[in-house]
Structure formats: structure tokens, C-alpha cells
Coordinates of C-alpha atoms in Angstrom, one line a residue:
X1 CA 0.0 0.0 0.0
X2 CA 2.8 2.4 0.9
X3 CA 4.5 1.5 -2.3
X4 CA 1.3 2.4 -4.2
X5 CA 1.1 5.7 -2.4
X6 CA 4.7 6.5 -3.3
X7 CA 4.2 5.6 -6.9
X8 CA 1.1 7.8 -7.1
X9 CA 2.9 10.7 -5.5
X10 CA 5.8 10.4 -7.9
X11 CA 3.5 10.0 -10.8
X12 CA 1.6 13.2 -9.8
X13 CA 4.9 14.9 -9.3
X14 CA 6.2 14.0 -12.8
X15 CA 2.8 15.0 -14.3
X16 CA 2.9 18.3 -12.4
X17 CA 6.5 19.0 -13.5
X18 CA 5.6 18.2 -17.1
X19 CA 2.6 20.6 -16.9
X20 CA 4.7 23.3 -15.4
X21 CA 7.4 22.8 -18.0
X22 CA 4.8 22.9 -20.8
X23 CA 3.4 26.2 -19.4
X24 CA 6.9 27.7 -19.1
X25 CA 7.6 26.6 -22.7
X26 CA 4.3 28.2 -23.9
X27 CA 5.0 31.4 -22.0
X28 CA 8.5 31.6 -23.4
X29 CA 7.3 31.0 -26.9
X30 CA 4.6 33.7 -26.5
X31 CA 7.2 36.2 -25.4
X32 CA 9.6 35.3 -28.3
X33 CA 6.7 35.5 -30.8
X34 CA 5.7 38.9 -29.5
X35 CA 9.3 40.2 -29.8
X36 CA 9.5 38.8 -33.3
X37 CA 6.3 40.4 -34.3
X38 CA 7.5 43.8 -33.0
X39 CA 10.8 43.5 -34.9
X40 CA 9.0 42.5 -38.1
X41 CA 6.5 45.5 -37.7
X42 CA 9.4 48.0 -37.1
X43 CA 11.4 46.7 -40.1
X44 CA 8.5 46.8 -42.6
X45 CA 7.4 50.2 -41.2
X46 CA 11.0 51.4 -41.8
X47 CA 11.1 50.1 -45.3
X48 CA 7.7 51.8 -46.0
X49 CA 8.9 55.1 -44.5
X50 CA 12.1 55.1 -46.6
X51 CA 9.9 54.6 -49.7
X52 CA 7.7 57.5 -48.7
X53 CA 10.6 59.7 -47.6
X54 CA 12.3 59.1 -51.0
X55 CA 9.2 60.1 -52.9
X56 CA 8.5 63.1 -50.6
X57 CA 12.1 64.5 -51.0
X58 CA 11.8 64.0 -54.8
X59 CA 8.6 66.1 -54.9
X60 CA 10.2 69.0 -53.0
X61 CA 12.8 69.3 -55.8
X62 CA 10.0 70.3 -58.1
X63 CA 8.4 72.8 -55.7
X64 CA 9.1 76.5 -55.5
X65 CA 6.4 78.3 -53.5
X66 CA 6.4 78.5 -49.7
X67 CA 2.7 77.3 -49.7
X68 CA 3.8 73.9 -51.1
X69 CA 7.4 73.6 -49.9
X70 CA 7.0 74.3 -46.2
X71 CA 4.4 71.6 -45.5
X72 CA 6.2 69.1 -47.7
X73 CA 9.5 69.6 -45.8
X74 CA 7.6 69.4 -42.5
X75 CA 6.3 66.0 -43.7
X76 CA 9.9 65.0 -44.5
X77 CA 10.9 65.9 -41.0
X78 CA 8.0 63.8 -39.6
X79 CA 9.0 60.8 -41.7
X80 CA 12.6 60.9 -40.6
X81 CA 11.6 61.0 -36.9
X82 CA 9.4 57.9 -37.5
X83 CA 12.2 56.1 -39.3
X84 CA 14.6 56.9 -36.5
X85 CA 12.1 55.5 -34.0
X86 CA 11.8 52.2 -36.0
X87 CA 15.6 51.9 -36.3
X88 CA 15.7 52.1 -32.5
X89 CA 13.3 49.3 -32.2
X90 CA 15.3 46.8 -34.2
X91 CA 18.0 44.6 -32.6
X92 CA 20.9 46.5 -34.1
X93 CA 22.5 47.8 -30.9
X94 CA 25.7 45.8 -31.4
X95 CA 25.8 46.4 -35.2
X96 CA 27.5 49.6 -36.4
X97 CA 24.6 51.6 -37.9
X98 CA 25.6 55.1 -36.9
X99 CA 26.1 56.4 -40.5
X100 CA 22.5 55.6 -41.5
X101 CA 21.2 57.2 -38.3
X102 CA 23.3 60.3 -39.0
X103 CA 21.9 60.4 -42.5
X104 CA 18.3 60.4 -41.1
X105 CA 19.3 63.0 -38.6
X106 CA 20.7 65.3 -41.3
X107 CA 17.6 65.0 -43.4
X108 CA 15.5 65.9 -40.2
X109 CA 17.7 68.9 -39.4
X110 CA 17.7 70.3 -42.9
X111 CA 14.0 69.8 -43.5
X112 CA 12.9 71.3 -40.1
X113 CA 15.2 74.3 -40.3
X114 CA 14.0 75.1 -43.8
X115 CA 10.3 74.4 -43.1
X116 CA 10.0 76.9 -40.2
X117 CA 11.5 79.9 -42.0
X118 CA 9.7 82.3 -44.3
X119 CA 10.6 80.9 -47.7
X120 CA 8.9 83.8 -49.5
X121 CA 11.5 86.2 -48.0
X122 CA 14.3 83.7 -47.9
X123 CA 13.9 81.0 -50.6
X124 CA 16.1 78.0 -51.0
X125 CA 19.7 79.0 -51.9
X126 CA 21.7 77.3 -54.6
X127 CA 23.7 75.4 -52.0
X128 CA 20.6 74.3 -50.2
X129 CA 19.1 73.0 -53.4
X130 CA 22.3 71.1 -54.0
X131 CA 22.0 69.6 -50.5
X132 CA 18.4 68.6 -51.2
X133 CA 19.5 66.8 -54.5
X134 CA 22.2 65.0 -52.6
X135 CA 19.8 63.9 -49.9
X136 CA 17.5 62.6 -52.6
X137 CA 20.3 60.6 -54.3
X138 CA 21.3 59.0 -51.0
X139 CA 17.7 58.2 -50.1
X140 CA 17.4 56.3 -53.4
X141 CA 20.4 54.1 -52.5
X142 CA 19.1 53.3 -49.0
X143 CA 15.6 52.6 -50.4
X144 CA 17.0 50.1 -52.9
X145 CA 19.2 48.3 -50.3
X146 CA 16.3 48.1 -47.8
X147 CA 14.0 46.7 -50.5
X148 CA 16.5 44.0 -51.2
X149 CA 16.6 43.0 -47.5
X150 CA 12.8 43.2 -47.3
X151 CA 12.5 40.9 -50.4
X152 CA 14.8 38.3 -48.9
X153 CA 13.1 38.5 -45.5
X154 CA 9.7 37.8 -47.0
X155 CA 10.9 35.2 -49.6
X156 CA 12.9 33.1 -47.1
X157 CA 10.7 33.8 -44.0
X158 CA 13.7 35.1 -42.0
X159 CA 13.4 35.8 -38.3
X160 CA 14.7 38.8 -36.5
X161 CA 15.2 36.8 -33.3
X162 CA 18.0 35.0 -35.1
X163 CA 19.6 38.5 -35.7
X164 CA 19.4 39.3 -32.1
X165 CA 21.0 36.0 -31.1
X166 CA 23.8 36.3 -33.7
X167 CA 24.7 39.9 -32.5
X168 CA 24.5 39.0 -28.8
X169 CA 26.8 35.9 -29.3
X170 CA 29.2 37.7 -31.7
X171 CA 28.4 35.3 -34.6
X172 CA 27.3 38.0 -37.0
X173 CA 30.3 37.1 -39.1
X174 CA 28.5 34.0 -40.2
X175 CA 25.9 33.9 -43.0
X176 CA 23.0 36.1 -41.9
X177 CA 21.0 37.7 -44.6
X178 CA 19.5 40.5 -42.5
X179 CA 22.8 41.5 -40.9
X180 CA 24.6 41.4 -44.3
X181 CA 21.9 43.5 -45.8
X182 CA 22.1 46.2 -43.1
X183 CA 25.9 46.2 -43.3
X184 CA 25.4 47.0 -47.0
X185 CA 23.1 49.9 -46.2
X186 CA 25.7 51.2 -43.8
X187 CA 28.5 50.8 -46.3
X188 CA 26.4 52.7 -48.9
X189 CA 26.0 55.6 -46.6
X190 CA 29.7 55.5 -45.5
X191 CA 30.6 56.9 -48.8
X192 CA 28.4 59.9 -48.1
X193 CA 31.2 62.3 -47.0
X194 CA 30.3 65.3 -44.9
X195 CA 31.8 67.6 -47.5
X196 CA 29.0 66.5 -49.8
X197 CA 26.4 67.9 -47.5
X198 CA 27.4 71.4 -48.7
X199 CA 25.5 72.9 -45.8
X200 CA 28.0 73.3 -42.9
X201 CA 25.3 73.9 -40.3
X202 CA 24.4 70.2 -40.7
X203 CA 27.8 69.1 -39.4
X204 CA 27.6 69.1 -35.6
X205 CA 30.4 68.9 -33.1
X206 CA 29.1 65.6 -31.9
X207 CA 29.5 64.1 -35.3
X208 CA 33.2 65.3 -35.5
X209 CA 33.8 63.7 -32.1
X210 CA 31.7 60.5 -32.7
X211 CA 34.8 58.2 -32.1
X212 CA 36.0 60.1 -29.1
X213 CA 39.1 61.6 -30.9
X214 CA 39.0 64.6 -28.6
X215 CA 39.0 62.6 -25.3
X216 CA 42.1 63.6 -23.2
X217 CA 44.9 61.2 -22.6
X218 CA 46.9 58.5 -24.4
X219 CA 45.7 55.4 -26.2
X220 CA 45.1 52.4 -23.8
X221 CA 45.5 48.6 -24.4
X222 CA 43.0 45.9 -23.8
X223 CA 44.7 44.9 -20.6
X224 CA 44.5 48.5 -19.4
X225 CA 40.8 48.5 -20.2
X226 CA 40.3 45.5 -17.9
X227 CA 42.2 47.2 -15.1
X228 CA 40.1 50.4 -15.5
X229 CA 36.9 48.3 -15.4
X230 CA 38.0 46.7 -12.1
X231 CA 38.8 50.1 -10.5
X232 CA 35.6 51.7 -11.8
X233 CA 33.4 48.8 -10.5
X234 CA 35.5 48.2 -7.3
X235 CA 35.8 44.5 -8.2
X236 CA 39.2 43.0 -7.7
X237 CA 38.7 39.9 -9.8
X238 CA 36.5 38.5 -12.5
X239 CA 35.7 34.8 -13.0
X240 CA 35.3 35.6 -16.7
X241 CA 36.3 38.6 -18.8
X242 CA 36.3 39.4 -22.5
X243 CA 37.4 42.5 -24.4
X244 CA 36.1 43.3 -27.9
X245 CA 37.2 46.2 -30.0
X246 CA 34.6 48.5 -31.4
X247 CA 34.7 51.5 -33.7
X248 CA 36.6 49.5 -36.3
X249 CA 37.9 51.6 -39.1
X250 CA 37.8 54.7 -36.9
X251 CA 40.8 56.6 -35.5
X252 CA 40.0 55.6 -31.9
X253 CA 36.6 54.3 -30.8
X254 CA 36.2 52.2 -27.7
X255 CA 36.8 48.9 -26.0
X256 CA 33.8 46.8 -24.7
X257 CA 34.6 44.8 -21.6
X258 CA 32.1 42.0 -20.7
X259 CA 32.7 40.2 -17.4
X260 CA 31.3 37.9 -14.7
X261 CA 32.4 38.7 -11.2
X262 CA 33.1 36.2 -8.4
X263 CA 29.4 36.4 -7.3
X264 CA 28.2 35.3 -10.7
X265 CA 26.9 38.8 -11.6
X266 CA 27.3 39.8 -15.3
X267 CA 28.3 43.3 -16.4
X268 CA 29.4 45.2 -19.5
X269 CA 31.5 48.4 -19.7
X270 CA 32.5 50.5 -22.7
X271 CA 35.8 52.5 -22.4
X272 CA 37.3 55.0 -24.8
X273 CA 40.5 53.8 -26.4
X274 CA 41.9 57.3 -26.1
X275 CA 42.3 58.2 -22.4
X276 CA 40.5 55.2 -21.0
X277 CA 37.3 57.1 -20.1
X278 CA 34.2 55.1 -19.0
X279 CA 31.4 55.6 -21.6
X280 CA 28.8 53.1 -20.5
X281 CA 28.4 50.5 -17.7
X282 CA 25.6 48.1 -16.7
X283 CA 25.6 45.4 -14.1
X284 CA 23.0 42.7 -14.1
X285 CA 22.2 41.4 -10.6
X286 CA 19.2 40.8 -8.4
X287 CA 18.5 43.8 -6.3
X288 CA 17.1 43.1 -2.9
X289 CA 14.4 45.0 -0.9
X290 CA 14.8 48.7 -0.8
X291 CA 16.7 49.9 2.3
X292 CA 17.8 53.4 1.1
X293 CA 15.7 56.4 0.3
X294 CA 15.9 58.1 -3.1
X295 CA 17.8 61.0 -1.4
X296 CA 20.3 58.6 0.2
X297 CA 20.8 57.1 -3.3
X298 CA 21.7 60.6 -4.5
X299 CA 24.4 60.8 -1.8
X300 CA 25.9 57.6 -3.1
X301 CA 25.8 59.0 -6.7
X302 CA 27.5 62.2 -5.6
X303 CA 30.2 60.2 -3.7
X304 CA 30.7 58.1 -6.8
X305 CA 31.3 61.2 -8.9
X306 CA 33.7 62.6 -6.3
X307 CA 35.7 59.4 -6.0
X308 CA 36.1 59.2 -9.8
X309 CA 37.2 62.9 -10.1
X310 CA 34.4 63.9 -12.4
X311 CA 34.4 67.7 -11.9
X312 CA 31.9 70.6 -12.1
X313 CA 28.8 68.5 -12.1
X314 CA 25.5 69.1 -10.4
X315 CA 22.3 67.0 -10.2
X316 CA 19.2 68.2 -12.1
X317 CA 16.9 65.2 -12.3
X318 CA 16.0 62.2 -10.1
X319 CA 13.8 59.2 -10.9
X320 CA 13.0 55.9 -9.2
X321 CA 12.3 52.7 -11.0
X322 CA 11.3 50.0 -8.6
X323 CA 14.4 49.6 -6.3
X324 CA 16.8 51.6 -8.6
X325 CA 17.4 55.3 -8.4
X326 CA 18.4 57.1 -11.6
X327 CA 20.3 60.4 -11.1
X328 CA 21.1 62.9 -14.0
X329 CA 24.0 65.3 -13.7
X330 CA 25.0 68.3 -15.9
X331 CA 28.2 70.3 -16.3
X332 CA 28.2 73.8 -14.7
X333 CA 30.5 76.5 -15.9
X334 CA 30.5 79.8 -14.0
X335 CA 27.0 79.1 -12.8
X336 CA 25.7 78.2 -16.3
X337 CA 24.4 74.7 -16.9
X338 CA 25.7 73.0 -20.1
X339 CA 23.0 70.5 -21.0
X340 CA 24.8 68.9 -23.9
X341 CA 27.3 67.6 -21.3
X342 CA 25.3 65.2 -19.1
X343 CA 25.7 61.9 -17.4
X344 CA 23.4 59.4 -15.7
X345 CA 24.1 57.1 -12.8
X346 CA 21.9 54.2 -11.6
X347 CA 22.1 53.3 -7.9
X348 CA 20.8 50.1 -6.3
X349 CA 18.6 51.2 -3.3
X350 CA 19.3 48.0 -1.4
X351 CA 23.0 48.8 -0.7
X352 CA 23.9 52.0 -2.5
X353 CA 26.1 50.4 -5.2
X354 CA 26.4 51.9 -8.7
X355 CA 24.8 49.4 -11.1
X356 CA 24.6 51.6 -14.2
X357 CA 26.4 54.6 -15.7
X358 CA 26.4 56.5 -19.1
X359 CA 28.6 59.5 -19.9
X360 CA 28.4 59.4 -23.8
X361 CA 26.9 62.9 -24.1
X362 CA 29.5 64.3 -21.6
X363 CA 32.5 62.8 -23.5
X364 CA 31.2 63.6 -27.0
X365 CA 30.2 67.2 -26.3
X366 CA 33.1 68.2 -23.9
X367 CA 34.8 71.3 -25.3
X368 CA 35.8 74.8 -24.4
X369 CA 33.0 77.3 -24.9
X370 CA 32.8 81.1 -25.0
X371 CA 29.5 81.6 -23.3
X372 CA 28.2 85.1 -24.2
X373 CA 26.5 87.5 -21.9
X374 CA 22.7 87.4 -22.2
X375 CA 21.2 90.3 -24.2
X376 CA 17.9 90.1 -22.3
X377 CA 17.5 90.5 -18.6
X378 CA 15.8 87.8 -16.6
X379 CA 12.7 89.9 -16.3
X380 CA 12.6 90.5 -20.0
X381 CA 12.8 86.8 -20.7
X382 CA 10.1 86.1 -18.1
X383 CA 7.7 88.2 -20.1
X384 CA 7.8 85.5 -22.8
X385 CA 6.4 82.8 -20.5
X386 CA 2.8 81.8 -20.0
X387 CA 1.6 84.1 -17.2
X388 CA -0.4 81.3 -15.7
X389 CA 2.8 79.5 -14.7
X390 CA 4.1 80.0 -11.2
X391 CA 7.9 80.4 -11.5
X392 CA 9.8 78.5 -8.7
X393 CA 13.4 78.6 -10.0
X394 CA 15.5 80.2 -12.7
X395 CA 19.1 80.1 -14.0
X396 CA 21.1 80.4 -17.2
X397 CA 21.7 77.3 -19.3
X398 CA 23.2 76.2 -22.7
X399 CA 21.0 73.8 -24.6
X400 CA 20.9 72.3 -28.1
X401 CA 17.7 73.7 -29.9
X402 CA 15.6 71.9 -32.5
X403 CA 18.0 73.2 -35.2
X404 CA 20.9 71.4 -33.6
X405 CA 22.6 74.7 -32.5
X406 CA 23.8 75.4 -29.0
X407 CA 22.0 78.5 -27.6
X408 CA 22.2 80.4 -24.3
X409 CA 18.8 80.4 -22.5
X410 CA 17.1 81.5 -19.3
X411 CA 15.8 78.3 -17.8
X412 CA 12.6 78.6 -15.7
X413 CA 11.1 76.0 -13.6
X414 CA 7.4 76.6 -13.2
X415 CA 4.2 75.0 -11.9
X416 CA 0.8 75.0 -13.6
X417 CA -2.0 73.2 -11.8
X418 CA -0.3 70.0 -10.5
X419 CA 2.3 69.8 -13.2
X420 CA 5.9 71.1 -13.3
X421 CA 7.5 72.4 -16.4
X422 CA 11.0 73.4 -17.5
X423 CA 10.9 76.3 -20.0
X424 CA 14.0 77.6 -22.0
X425 CA 13.8 81.2 -23.3
X426 CA 16.6 82.3 -25.7
X427 CA 18.7 84.9 -23.8
X428 CA 19.3 86.8 -27.0
X429 CA 16.1 86.8 -28.9
X430 CA 13.4 85.8 -26.4
X431 CA 12.3 82.8 -28.5
X432 CA 10.7 80.0 -26.5
X433 CA 13.3 77.3 -27.5
X434 CA 11.9 74.4 -25.6
X435 CA 9.3 73.4 -23.0
X436 CA 9.6 70.1 -21.0
X437 CA 7.0 68.6 -18.7
X438 CA 8.7 67.0 -15.8
X439 CA 7.6 63.6 -14.7
X440 CA 5.3 63.4 -11.7
X441 CA 5.7 60.8 -9.0
X442 CA 4.3 57.4 -10.1
X443 CA 1.0 56.4 -8.5
X444 CA 0.9 53.1 -6.6
X445 CA -2.0 51.0 -7.7
X446 CA -1.4 48.0 -5.5
X447 CA -4.5 46.8 -3.4
X448 CA -6.7 49.4 -5.1
X449 CA -9.0 46.9 -6.9

């Protein structure tokens, strides 16, 4: 009898394990299918947008009046923004695709800047018309290459999840039609030299410094990159470590260090080859129950900045996601905030350790600036703000406006009803350059149903 009971219990256990395993398998497949569907949608949307973008740029070449040209260029700007968004949703993070993204960015800047001005008083110049023709030619090449990839994806029923796996495991060198296709797109754009843009306002400082050529210090080796990672993360030893070289073909670029520490936690850190400056860091570990407040996490972030000799930074934004605090810092010069130079730090609120860091904007935009004196007074600038806003704070700041230019502004922090806004007024012209709605504290919905 006892034997029968044991057999019954074991049988039920095996059946239960099988059912659990089957449910886990179904849930995993559902997640993978959802991710694959999202990738497919983003890719086919991108291909459609490039088709539409190509045609729209072509039609602007035949236009002359402001009545037709301004809305057409605004449409071009909208399409480039949507295409940018879909590129960001594809699993191409580890695949060099910066030239294509820069191309879309250039189209967006040119079309926006041209669309918002009075074309009756200031029509397209000869150089601008040449730029538009050049953009049209390049969009033709991208359109053709994307159509080839799209044809093969549909013909062979290719999966984007295979692309993600290939890139994550470093096996993109093997035969992968989608990866090869996007590399061809990137190679096509690579021949698109900045000198061909003809319009110097489209060439930003960030593009010139995209491979961290201006980072201070000497070139480091792979072994030095590992030692910098250990010092930065305060980990003496790694059970596994791998260094890959990125920015191939560029003058400098960066090293990517992937490691597993002695506790089994995985992490990744990107470091500039020139100077050995940390660009990006993420540690993947289970974070325990929150023990520190958001303010205590800020103290840990400030201590981290001090210990790593990152100078002239002050906090400007704090956000909490579950048990992680995210703290944003900005460079301050003579009391003026320099918003192009920012960094973010993630602090685990269980023990105050740094688990994430990004300083790409700080490193790419770091330079000496001649900050002019404001032509408007603070009170003059304040007149350009909605009178219903209650102003709480104000300061001078340098921001990058919608035309990609750095401008000196009065920054006002104001409250309207229950919302807080950050408004930037051009300190020279009084133009309202930017309005940002700050995030409110997240509501807690637990136990409300």
C-alpha cells in the first residue's frame, strides 16, 4: 500500500513537472513571438517610411512656393523622426549603424530648419538646393538596399530573433542575410562624406567627435581596459572577462569589456581607447528589498562622482524605477548649466552600489565654450512665459535647440496646476526654445482593486 502511495505521489509529481514545463515553454514561446512580431513590424514600417521619404524628397525638388514647400518639408521631418524610431526598435544595438542614423538626422535637421523659416522672404539657396538633391540621391540608395533586404526576409521567412541571437553571441560574421543587408546599407552611406552635405550647419560637433578623438589622454591597451573596469566597478577579480574592439575603421573608438564577477553577476562596460574614459556601464544582478531612500541614493551617486574625479557636475533630475534610483547630472561653468554635457548614474537602493552609468553625451560634447553675456534681462525673458505658470526657479543654461545649435537660454522651472515644467527662453532673442513637462511621482495601484 505504501509503495502504491509513493508511486502515485511520484506520478503526480512527474505530471505536475511536465505541466509546469509545458506552461513555461508556452509562455517563453509567446514572449519570443511577441518580440519577433514587434521586430517585423518595425522593419517593414522602416522600409515603407524610406519609400515614402524618398518620394517626398523628390517632390520637394519640383516645388518653388512656400505654400507647397513648407508643409512638404515638415512632412519629410516627420517621416525621418518615425524612421529613427523604428531603427531604434530593431535589434541592431551591437551592429554599427551610426552612419545611417546620422543620415536620417541630417535630413531631419535640414527639413525642419527650412520648413520653419519664411521661404517667401528667404527661398532655397543654390547650396541648399544642392543639399536637397544630394539627400534625394542618398535616399534612393538606401531605399534600394532596404527593398533587397525586405524581399529576402519575405521570400525566405527570415526571423529577427536570429539576428538578435547572432549579434549577442558575436556570430554576426557567419551567414546572416539580414545582418549582411544592413551592413550593405551602412556601407552605402559611409561613402556619403560630410563635404558632400554642402551645408556646414548640418555638421555638428558631436559628429566630429563621434569616435572620441578629442578625449584627453593617451591610447590604452585591452589589458588596461580590464584594469580600468576593475577600478571603476570596485571589483578585484573577474571569474570571466572578454574585451572586444569596437569602432573598427575609426581613429580611436572604444573597448567593450564583458565580465562575470566572483558572485556570478554579469556586467558590461565601454571605455574610450583614447584616455580610457568610461562611456557606459551596466551590471545585471538581483536587487534586494529597498533599504535606502531616493535621497540617500543621491548621496551615493555624488560620492561616486567625487571618487572618480568627475568635476563641475550638479544634479538636475532624479527618478526611481522599482528599487533603482536614476540620477542625472550636468556640467556647470560659471553658474551656467551646459546641458549637452550630461551623465546618468543608476544606484541600487538595497546597498547604494552603482549598477549603471552612461557618460556618452559628456564625452562627445566636452569642449571649451565662449559663453556670451545674455542680451535680455531675466525679467525681459520672463515676459515670454505663459503668465499662468508660477515660477519657482531660474538660471542660465546652454541647450541644443531643435535646429541642432547650442544657444544660451534662461531656464525657468514653473508650476501649472499639479504639473511642473521646464521652459527655456533664448537669452538673445526671447524665443521659446523648448518646453519640457517633468515627470510626476508614479502612482501606486497595489491593493486598489
